[in-house]
Amino acid sequence: MNAKLLEIEGLSAGYGAVPVLRGIALHVAAGEIVTLVGSNGAGKTTLLRAISRTLASRGRIRFDGRDLGALSPEAVFALGLVQVPEGRQLFARMSVEENLQMGAYLRRDAAGIARSFERVYRLFPVLFERRRQKAGSLSGGEQQMCAMGRALMAAPRLLVVDEMSLGLAPVVVDQLLGVLAEIRGEGVTILLVEQDVFAAFSVADRGYVLETGRIVREGKVSELAADPEVRRAYLGVAEAG
Amino acid sequence: MLFAQILVNGVLLGGLYGLMALGMALVWGVLNIVNLAHGALIMLGGYAVYFLFTGAGIDPFAALPMAMTGMFCFGYLLQRLLLNLIVRSALLNTLLISFGLDVVLTYVAQWAFTADFRAINPSYAGANITLAGITVPLARLAAFAVALLLAGLLWLLLNRTRLGRAIRATAQNLVAARLYGVEPRQLYAVTFGIGAALAGAAGGLYGVVAQITPYVGTSLTAKSFVIAIIGGLDNPLSVVLGGLVIGIAESAASLYLGPTYADVISFGLLVLILVARPARSLRMA
């Protein structure tokens, strides 16, 4: 399980003349859950845009050994690098089932799609119950499940989950974190981008801390959680003495 | 009895109105283009069926699929080569370019076909059936049936096929649709082609029940616009319902108030509905 599925070296990117990311190095091994944490404006979204190739960048991004630099966003998606976008971005006036079908839009293998449906409905039984309901009528947590289910319908190899916990109750976040672990158990590698550091550390194997466009800490989440600087800045823990 | 006759006239007319508006509502909802050249596309479809009938002796109803195919190709190319430049851009851009297109198509039609009134007159054009004292012109009845059939087919396409799902998904959330592999430019061209094909069918039927000139497009655009707003941009069946409302209102108005009041009534209704239910009526697909 040590093969590097996603490997980023010396990545810089920005908007116009404004640099946002400088010299990012990051990797995700197959089967891992890796989290990228940082506060608002740290550059998390910019990094995701560079990975999905919707934003030009310098440096090297390799996915499963292939250089993504010259690829279109569609080609990156077709390789199995699939995003659950921030804010869910559901098709609000389509049914849950149709939203899931859209995740499999580019797939033509009917049997494989049927298996993916089974998997999604097993992971999220509530989506099966509500499959005829309009996605816009779901609760926030159910909408996030629908967005994750839709991404799974694309048969991802690396699932990039952007701000999963945003606007959700802690109990719902806990439930979703449990599902993430299950998804990993089914052989899908996960990159979890989060502001909720506490939630992210509870499920991830390793983490990266992004601050003003640079990776300032990296390591096992147990090490990061013990790091006084990380504790002070992100976990809201004041050190005694 | 007179009222029943008006109702029947209005329903038959309204079905055709609904078909006219279908293509406009589809393009508006998915591409966010208020296509001011929609009536001109209807007009072109009318001429296509007219010349297939008078030139090649093909029955107008049999000529409809041919005219629709031609209009689909025309619409597809128009979107690919021209309208993709302004798709989902500011409303003013779409209005300007489609208005320009309307002017060009109208004057090309005038140059190519002359300004003469043309009517498509198959042998059964004057035939009627009378039921319980109500006269039903056969050609209008057939036009109504075709309009309903096409609306039903469009509903099936949008709700039961992979293509239709992608069209609706793109209309609702372009970012997410692209994220999952929908290629919008191709999809927009297909959507506009379908809109043009529906306009072409409406034009052919219009030529059977009324007369075509190069200038007929402007008023048909206005009518389609009103119906698209009343019916909403989401559901083809509610667009047809909007057509029926306008058809019945117009035929009642022309009898009780005089034919010149027909347009006053349809735009008056639009204003009333916008005042009463602005949120639902203006919700963009």
Coordinates of C-alpha atoms in Angstrom, one line a residue:
Chain A
M1 CA 0.0 0.0 0.0
N2 CA 3.0 2.3 -0.3
A3 CA 2.6 3.2 -4.0
K4 CA 2.2 7.0 -4.3
L5 CA -1.2 7.6 -6.0
L6 CA -0.9 11.4 -6.0
E7 CA 2.5 13.1 -5.9
I8 CA 3.0 16.8 -6.0
E9 CA 6.4 18.5 -6.1
G10 CA 7.4 22.2 -6.2
L11 CA 3.8 23.3 -7.1
S12 CA 3.2 27.0 -7.4
A13 CA 0.0 28.6 -8.6
G14 CA -1.9 31.8 -8.4
Y15 CA -4.3 34.2 -10.1
G16 CA -2.8 36.6 -12.5
A17 CA 0.3 38.1 -10.9
V18 CA -0.8 37.1 -7.4
P19 CA 0.9 33.9 -6.2
V20 CA -1.2 31.9 -3.9
L21 CA 0.7 28.6 -3.6
R22 CA 4.5 28.4 -3.3
G23 CA 6.6 25.2 -3.6
I24 CA 3.9 22.8 -2.4
A25 CA 5.1 19.2 -1.9
L26 CA 2.5 16.6 -0.9
H27 CA 1.7 13.0 -1.6
V28 CA -1.1 10.5 -1.0
A29 CA -0.3 6.8 -1.0
A30 CA -2.9 4.3 -2.3
G31 CA -5.3 3.3 0.5
E32 CA -4.6 6.3 2.7
I33 CA -6.8 9.0 4.1
V34 CA -4.8 12.2 4.0
T35 CA -6.1 15.5 5.2
L36 CA -5.1 18.9 4.1
V37 CA -6.0 21.5 6.7
G38 CA -5.7 25.2 6.9
S39 CA -7.7 28.3 7.7
N40 CA -9.7 30.4 5.2
G41 CA -7.5 31.8 2.5
A42 CA -4.6 29.4 3.1
G43 CA -4.8 28.2 -0.5
K44 CA -6.7 24.9 -0.1
T45 CA -9.2 25.6 -2.9
T46 CA -6.4 26.9 -5.1
L47 CA -4.5 23.7 -4.6
L48 CA -7.6 21.6 -5.5
R49 CA -8.0 23.6 -8.6
A50 CA -4.5 23.0 -9.6
I51 CA -4.9 19.2 -9.0
S52 CA -8.1 19.0 -11.0
R53 CA -6.4 21.1 -13.7
T54 CA -9.0 23.9 -13.7
L55 CA -6.1 26.3 -12.8
A56 CA -2.7 26.4 -14.5
S57 CA 0.3 25.8 -12.2
R58 CA 4.0 25.3 -12.2
G59 CA 5.7 22.3 -10.8
R60 CA 4.9 18.6 -11.0
I61 CA 1.6 16.8 -10.3
R62 CA 1.6 13.1 -10.9
F63 CA -1.4 10.8 -10.5
D64 CA -0.7 7.0 -10.6
G65 CA 2.7 7.8 -12.2
R66 CA 1.2 10.0 -15.0
D67 CA 2.0 13.7 -15.3
L68 CA -1.2 15.7 -15.1
G69 CA 0.4 18.9 -16.3
A70 CA -0.8 18.7 -19.9
L71 CA -4.2 17.1 -19.2
S72 CA -7.6 18.7 -19.4
P73 CA -10.0 18.7 -16.4
E74 CA -12.0 16.0 -18.2
A75 CA -9.0 13.8 -18.7
V76 CA -8.0 14.1 -15.1
F77 CA -11.6 13.1 -14.1
A78 CA -11.5 10.1 -16.5
L79 CA -8.3 8.9 -14.8
G80 CA -10.3 8.5 -11.5
L81 CA -9.5 11.7 -9.7
V82 CA -12.9 12.7 -8.6
Q83 CA -14.0 15.7 -6.5
V84 CA -16.8 16.2 -4.0
P85 CA -17.0 19.9 -4.4
E86 CA -17.3 22.4 -1.6
G87 CA -21.0 23.4 -1.1
R88 CA -22.1 20.0 -2.6
Q89 CA -23.2 21.5 -5.9
L90 CA -26.1 19.1 -6.3
F91 CA -28.6 19.2 -9.2
A92 CA -31.2 20.6 -6.8
R93 CA -34.3 19.9 -8.9
M94 CA -33.4 16.4 -10.0
S95 CA -34.1 13.3 -7.9
V96 CA -31.4 11.8 -5.7
E97 CA -31.3 8.9 -8.1
E98 CA -30.7 11.1 -11.1
N99 CA -28.0 13.0 -9.2
L100 CA -26.3 9.6 -8.7
Q101 CA -26.8 8.7 -12.3
M102 CA -25.0 12.0 -13.3
G103 CA -22.0 10.8 -11.4
A104 CA -21.8 7.9 -13.8
Y105 CA -22.4 10.1 -16.8
L106 CA -19.2 9.1 -18.6
R107 CA -19.4 5.4 -17.7
R108 CA -20.9 2.9 -20.2
D109 CA -20.6 -0.3 -18.3
A110 CA -24.1 -1.0 -17.1
A111 CA -23.1 -3.8 -14.8
G112 CA -20.4 -1.7 -13.1
I113 CA -22.9 1.2 -12.7
A114 CA -25.4 -1.1 -11.1
R115 CA -22.7 -2.3 -8.6
S116 CA -21.8 1.3 -7.8
F117 CA -25.5 2.0 -7.1
E118 CA -25.5 -0.9 -4.7
R119 CA -22.4 0.3 -3.0
V120 CA -23.7 3.9 -2.6
Y121 CA -27.1 2.7 -1.3
R122 CA -25.3 0.4 1.1
L123 CA -23.1 3.2 2.4
F124 CA -26.0 5.6 2.6
P125 CA -29.2 3.8 3.2
V126 CA -31.0 7.1 3.6
L127 CA -30.3 7.9 -0.1
F128 CA -32.1 4.7 -1.1
E129 CA -35.1 5.7 1.0
R130 CA -35.1 9.2 -0.6
R131 CA -34.1 8.2 -4.1
R132 CA -37.2 9.7 -5.7
Q133 CA -37.0 12.9 -3.7
K134 CA -35.6 16.1 -5.2
A135 CA -32.0 16.6 -4.0
G136 CA -32.8 20.2 -3.0
S137 CA -35.3 19.0 -0.5
L138 CA -32.8 16.9 1.5
S139 CA -31.3 18.0 4.8
G140 CA -27.7 19.4 4.8
G141 CA -26.2 16.1 5.9
E142 CA -28.2 14.1 3.4
Q143 CA -27.2 16.5 0.7
Q144 CA -23.5 16.0 1.6
M145 CA -24.2 12.2 1.4
C146 CA -25.8 12.6 -2.0
A147 CA -22.8 14.6 -3.2
M148 CA -20.4 11.9 -1.9
G149 CA -22.6 9.2 -3.4
R150 CA -22.6 11.0 -6.7
A151 CA -18.8 11.1 -6.7
L152 CA -18.6 7.4 -5.8
M153 CA -20.7 6.7 -8.9
A154 CA -17.8 7.9 -11.0
A155 CA -15.8 4.9 -9.7
P156 CA -13.0 7.1 -8.2
R157 CA -9.5 5.9 -7.4
L158 CA -8.8 9.1 -5.5
L159 CA -11.8 10.9 -3.9
V160 CA -11.1 14.5 -3.1
V161 CA -13.6 15.8 -0.5
D162 CA -13.7 19.5 -0.2
E163 CA -15.0 21.0 3.1
M164 CA -17.2 18.1 3.9
S165 CA -18.2 19.4 7.4
L166 CA -19.2 22.9 6.3
G167 CA -22.5 23.9 7.9
L168 CA -23.3 20.5 9.3
A169 CA -24.1 19.5 12.9
P170 CA -21.3 17.7 14.7
V171 CA -23.3 14.5 15.0
V172 CA -23.8 14.5 11.2
V173 CA -20.1 15.2 10.7
D174 CA -19.2 12.2 12.9
Q175 CA -21.5 10.0 10.8
L176 CA -19.9 11.2 7.5
L177 CA -16.4 10.6 9.0
G178 CA -17.5 7.0 9.7
V179 CA -18.6 6.6 6.1
L180 CA -15.2 8.0 4.9
A181 CA -13.5 5.2 6.8
E182 CA -15.8 2.6 5.1
I183 CA -15.2 4.1 1.7
R184 CA -11.4 3.7 2.3
G185 CA -12.1 0.2 3.4
E186 CA -13.5 -0.5 -0.1
G187 CA -10.2 0.5 -1.7
V188 CA -10.8 4.2 -2.5
T189 CA -8.0 6.6 -1.5
I190 CA -9.2 9.9 0.1
L191 CA -7.8 13.4 0.2
L192 CA -9.9 15.3 2.8
V193 CA -9.6 19.1 2.7
E194 CA -11.0 20.6 5.9
Q195 CA -11.3 23.6 8.0
D196 CA -12.5 21.4 10.9
V197 CA -9.1 20.1 11.9
F198 CA -10.4 18.1 14.9
A199 CA -12.8 16.2 12.6
A200 CA -10.2 15.7 9.9
F201 CA -7.6 14.4 12.4
S202 CA -10.1 11.9 13.8
V203 CA -10.3 9.9 10.6
A204 CA -7.1 10.6 8.6
D205 CA -3.8 8.7 8.6
R206 CA -1.6 11.7 7.8
G207 CA -2.1 15.4 7.5
Y208 CA -0.6 18.5 5.9
V209 CA -1.1 22.0 7.4
L210 CA -1.3 24.7 4.8
E211 CA -0.7 28.3 5.8
T212 CA -0.5 31.3 3.4
G213 CA 0.3 29.1 0.5
R214 CA 3.0 26.9 2.1
I215 CA 3.0 23.5 3.8
V216 CA 4.1 24.4 7.3
R217 CA 3.6 21.0 9.0
E218 CA 3.2 17.5 7.8
G219 CA 3.1 14.0 9.4
K220 CA 1.0 11.4 11.1
V221 CA -2.1 13.0 12.5
S222 CA -1.1 11.8 16.0
E223 CA 2.1 13.7 15.7
L224 CA 0.4 16.8 14.3
A225 CA -2.2 16.7 17.1
A226 CA 0.6 16.7 19.6
D227 CA 2.4 19.6 18.0
P228 CA 2.0 22.6 20.3
E229 CA 1.9 25.1 17.4
V230 CA -0.9 23.1 15.6
R231 CA -2.7 22.6 18.9
R232 CA -2.6 26.4 19.6
A233 CA -3.6 27.5 16.1
Y234 CA -6.1 24.9 15.0
L235 CA -7.3 22.8 17.8
G236 CA -8.0 25.7 20.1
V237 CA -5.9 24.2 22.9
A238 CA -3.9 26.5 25.1
E239 CA -0.7 25.0 26.5
A240 CA -0.4 25.1 30.2
G241 CA 2.6 27.1 31.5
Chain B
M1 CA -72.7 26.4 -27.4
L2 CA -70.8 29.5 -28.6
F3 CA -68.6 29.3 -25.5
A4 CA -67.9 25.6 -26.1
Q5 CA -66.9 26.5 -29.7
I6 CA -64.5 29.2 -28.4
L7 CA -63.1 26.8 -25.9
V8 CA -62.4 24.2 -28.7
N9 CA -60.9 26.9 -31.0
G10 CA -58.7 28.1 -28.1
V11 CA -57.5 24.7 -27.1
L12 CA -56.6 23.8 -30.7
L13 CA -54.8 27.1 -31.2
G14 CA -53.2 26.9 -27.8
G15 CA -51.6 23.5 -28.4
L16 CA -49.8 25.0 -31.4
Y17 CA -48.8 28.0 -29.4
G18 CA -47.4 25.6 -26.8
L19 CA -45.3 23.9 -29.4
M20 CA -44.0 27.3 -30.6
A21 CA -42.9 28.1 -27.1
L22 CA -41.4 24.7 -26.3
G23 CA -38.2 25.4 -28.2
M24 CA -37.8 28.9 -26.8
A25 CA -38.3 27.7 -23.2
L26 CA -35.8 24.9 -23.7
V27 CA -33.1 27.1 -25.0
W28 CA -33.8 29.8 -22.4
G29 CA -33.7 27.4 -19.5
V30 CA -30.6 25.5 -20.6
L31 CA -28.5 28.1 -22.4
N32 CA -29.8 31.2 -20.7
I33 CA -30.4 32.7 -24.1
V34 CA -33.7 34.6 -24.7
N35 CA -33.7 33.8 -28.3
L36 CA -35.3 36.7 -30.2
A37 CA -34.8 34.8 -33.4
H38 CA -37.0 32.0 -32.3
G39 CA -40.0 33.3 -34.3
A40 CA -37.7 33.5 -37.4
L41 CA -36.8 29.8 -36.9
I42 CA -40.5 29.1 -36.8
M43 CA -40.9 31.1 -40.0
L44 CA -38.1 29.1 -41.7
G45 CA -39.7 25.8 -40.7
G46 CA -42.9 27.1 -42.3
Y47 CA -41.2 27.8 -45.6
A48 CA -39.4 24.4 -45.5
V49 CA -42.7 22.6 -45.2
Y50 CA -44.3 24.9 -47.7
F51 CA -41.7 24.2 -50.4
L52 CA -41.6 20.4 -49.6
F53 CA -45.4 20.5 -50.1
T54 CA -45.7 22.7 -53.2
G55 CA -42.4 21.7 -54.8
A56 CA -42.1 18.0 -54.1
G57 CA -45.8 17.2 -53.4
I58 CA -45.0 15.8 -49.9
D59 CA -47.9 16.0 -47.5
P60 CA -47.2 18.7 -44.9
F61 CA -47.5 16.3 -41.9
A62 CA -45.1 13.9 -43.6
A63 CA -42.8 16.8 -44.4
L64 CA -42.6 17.8 -40.7
P65 CA -39.8 15.3 -39.8
M66 CA -37.8 16.4 -42.8
A67 CA -38.2 20.1 -41.9
M68 CA -37.3 19.2 -38.3
T69 CA -34.2 17.4 -39.3
G70 CA -33.1 20.3 -41.5
M71 CA -33.8 22.8 -38.7
F72 CA -31.9 20.7 -36.2
C73 CA -28.8 20.8 -38.3
F74 CA -29.2 24.5 -38.9
G75 CA -29.7 25.1 -35.1
Y76 CA -26.8 22.9 -34.2
L77 CA -24.4 24.7 -36.6
L78 CA -25.7 28.1 -35.5
Q79 CA -24.9 27.3 -31.9
R80 CA -21.5 25.8 -32.6
L81 CA -20.3 28.6 -34.9
L82 CA -22.0 31.6 -33.5
L83 CA -24.1 31.4 -30.3
N84 CA -21.5 29.5 -28.3
L85 CA -19.6 32.8 -28.2
I86 CA -22.3 34.3 -26.0
V87 CA -23.8 31.4 -24.2
R88 CA -24.3 32.1 -20.5
S89 CA -23.0 35.6 -20.9
A90 CA -24.8 38.8 -20.0
L91 CA -28.4 38.9 -21.0
L92 CA -27.9 42.0 -23.2
N93 CA -25.4 40.1 -25.4
T94 CA -27.8 37.3 -26.0
L95 CA -30.6 39.7 -26.8
L96 CA -28.4 41.7 -29.2
I97 CA -27.0 38.7 -31.1
S98 CA -30.3 36.9 -31.4
F99 CA -32.0 40.2 -32.4
G100 CA -29.4 40.6 -35.2
L101 CA -30.0 37.0 -36.2
D102 CA -33.7 37.7 -36.4
V103 CA -33.1 40.7 -38.7
V104 CA -30.8 38.7 -41.0
L105 CA -33.1 35.7 -41.2
T106 CA -36.1 37.8 -41.9
Y107 CA -34.5 39.8 -44.7
V108 CA -32.8 36.7 -46.2
A109 CA -36.3 35.1 -46.3
Q110 CA -37.8 38.2 -47.9
W111 CA -35.1 38.2 -50.5
A112 CA -35.3 34.4 -51.2
F113 CA -39.0 33.8 -50.8
T114 CA -40.5 37.3 -51.5
A115 CA -42.9 38.9 -49.2
D116 CA -46.0 37.0 -50.5
F117 CA -48.4 35.4 -48.1
R118 CA -48.1 31.6 -48.3
A119 CA -50.5 29.0 -47.0
I120 CA -50.0 25.3 -47.0
N121 CA -53.2 24.0 -48.5
P122 CA -53.5 20.2 -48.6
S123 CA -56.7 18.7 -50.0
Y124 CA -58.1 18.3 -46.5
A125 CA -57.4 21.9 -45.5
G126 CA -61.1 22.9 -45.5
A127 CA -62.4 19.6 -44.0
N128 CA -64.3 19.8 -40.7
I129 CA -66.0 17.4 -38.4
T130 CA -69.0 18.5 -36.4
L131 CA -69.5 17.1 -32.9
A132 CA -72.6 18.1 -30.9
G133 CA -72.8 21.3 -32.8
I134 CA -69.2 22.2 -32.4
T135 CA -67.1 22.5 -35.6
V136 CA -63.6 21.1 -35.5
P137 CA -61.3 21.8 -38.4
L138 CA -59.4 18.6 -39.2
A139 CA -56.1 20.3 -40.0
R140 CA -56.2 22.2 -36.7
L141 CA -57.0 19.0 -34.8
A142 CA -54.1 17.2 -36.5
A143 CA -51.8 20.1 -35.7
F144 CA -52.9 20.0 -32.1
A145 CA -52.3 16.3 -31.9
V146 CA -48.8 16.7 -33.4
A147 CA -48.0 19.5 -30.9
L148 CA -49.0 17.3 -28.0
L149 CA -47.1 14.4 -29.4
L150 CA -43.9 16.5 -29.7
A151 CA -44.3 17.9 -26.2
G152 CA -44.6 14.4 -24.9
L153 CA -41.6 13.2 -26.8
L154 CA -39.6 16.2 -25.5
W155 CA -40.7 15.3 -21.9
L156 CA -39.5 11.7 -22.5
L157 CA -36.2 12.9 -23.9
L158 CA -35.6 15.2 -21.0
N159 CA -36.7 12.9 -18.2
R160 CA -36.0 9.4 -19.4
T161 CA -32.7 9.5 -21.4
R162 CA -29.1 10.1 -20.5
L163 CA -28.9 13.0 -22.9
G164 CA -32.0 14.6 -21.3
R165 CA -30.5 14.1 -17.9
A166 CA -27.3 15.9 -18.9
I167 CA -29.3 18.7 -20.4
R168 CA -31.3 19.3 -17.2
A169 CA -28.2 18.9 -15.1
T170 CA -26.4 21.5 -17.1
A171 CA -29.3 23.9 -16.8
Q172 CA -29.4 23.4 -13.0
N173 CA -25.7 23.5 -12.2
L174 CA -23.2 24.0 -14.9
V175 CA -20.2 23.7 -12.5
A176 CA -21.3 20.3 -11.2
A177 CA -22.2 19.0 -14.7
R178 CA -18.7 19.9 -16.0
L179 CA -17.2 18.3 -12.9
Y180 CA -18.8 15.0 -13.9
G181 CA -17.8 15.0 -17.5
V182 CA -20.6 16.8 -19.4
E183 CA -19.1 18.8 -22.3
P184 CA -21.2 21.9 -22.4
R185 CA -20.5 23.2 -25.9
Q186 CA -21.6 20.0 -27.5
L187 CA -24.6 19.8 -25.3
Y188 CA -25.6 23.4 -25.9
A189 CA -25.4 22.8 -29.7
V190 CA -27.6 19.7 -29.4
T191 CA -30.1 21.6 -27.2
F192 CA -30.3 24.5 -29.6
G193 CA -30.7 22.1 -32.4
I194 CA -33.7 20.5 -30.6
G195 CA -35.1 23.9 -30.0
A196 CA -34.8 24.8 -33.7
A197 CA -36.3 21.5 -34.7
L198 CA -39.3 22.2 -32.5
A199 CA -39.6 25.7 -33.9
G200 CA -39.5 24.1 -37.4
A201 CA -42.3 21.8 -36.6
A202 CA -44.4 24.6 -35.1
G203 CA -43.7 26.6 -38.3
G204 CA -44.9 23.8 -40.6
L205 CA -48.1 23.4 -38.6
Y206 CA -48.6 27.2 -38.5
G207 CA -48.4 27.2 -42.3
V208 CA -51.2 24.7 -42.4
V209 CA -53.6 26.6 -40.1
A210 CA -52.5 30.2 -41.0
Q211 CA -50.3 32.0 -43.4
I212 CA -46.6 32.5 -43.5
T213 CA -44.7 35.7 -44.5
P214 CA -41.0 36.6 -43.8
Y215 CA -42.2 38.9 -41.0
V216 CA -44.4 36.5 -39.1
G217 CA -41.5 35.7 -36.7
T218 CA -41.6 38.9 -34.6
S219 CA -45.1 38.3 -33.2
L220 CA -44.5 34.6 -32.8
T221 CA -41.3 35.3 -30.8
A222 CA -43.4 37.6 -28.5
K223 CA -46.1 35.0 -28.1
S224 CA -43.5 32.3 -27.4
F225 CA -41.8 34.5 -24.8
V226 CA -45.1 35.1 -22.9
I227 CA -46.0 31.4 -22.9
A228 CA -42.5 30.4 -21.8
I229 CA -42.7 32.7 -18.8
I230 CA -46.3 31.5 -18.0
G231 CA -45.4 27.9 -18.4
G232 CA -42.0 28.0 -16.8
L233 CA -38.7 26.8 -18.2
D234 CA -38.6 23.4 -16.5
N235 CA -41.3 21.2 -17.8
P236 CA -42.5 20.9 -21.5
L237 CA -46.0 19.9 -20.4
S238 CA -46.5 23.0 -18.4
V239 CA -45.3 25.0 -21.4
V240 CA -48.1 23.4 -23.4
L241 CA -50.5 24.3 -20.6
G242 CA -49.3 27.9 -20.8
G243 CA -50.0 27.7 -24.6
L244 CA -53.5 26.5 -23.9
V245 CA -54.2 29.4 -21.5
I246 CA -53.1 31.9 -24.1
G247 CA -54.9 30.2 -26.9
I248 CA -58.2 30.2 -25.0
A249 CA -57.8 33.7 -23.7
E250 CA -57.1 34.9 -27.3
S251 CA -60.0 33.2 -28.9
A252 CA -62.4 34.5 -26.3
A253 CA -60.9 38.0 -26.6
S254 CA -61.2 38.1 -30.3
L255 CA -64.9 37.1 -30.2
Y256 CA -66.0 39.3 -27.3
L257 CA -63.7 42.2 -27.8
G258 CA -62.6 42.0 -31.4
P259 CA -59.5 40.4 -33.0
T260 CA -57.2 43.4 -32.4
Y261 CA -57.4 42.7 -28.7
A262 CA -55.9 39.3 -28.9
D263 CA -52.3 40.5 -28.2
V264 CA -53.5 42.9 -25.4
I265 CA -55.0 39.9 -23.7
S266 CA -51.9 37.7 -23.9
F267 CA -49.5 40.4 -22.6
G268 CA -52.1 41.6 -20.1
L269 CA -52.2 38.0 -18.7
L270 CA -48.4 38.0 -18.6
V271 CA -48.4 41.1 -16.4
L272 CA -51.1 39.7 -14.2
I273 CA -49.3 36.4 -13.7
L274 CA -45.9 38.1 -13.0
V275 CA -47.6 40.3 -10.4
A276 CA -49.4 37.4 -8.8
R277 CA -46.7 34.7 -8.8
P278 CA -43.4 36.3 -9.7
A279 CA -41.2 33.7 -7.9
R280 CA -42.5 30.7 -9.6
S281 CA -42.9 32.2 -13.0
L282 CA -39.5 33.7 -13.2
R283 CA -37.6 30.9 -11.7
M284 CA -34.8 30.1 -14.1
A285 CA -34.2 26.4 -14.9

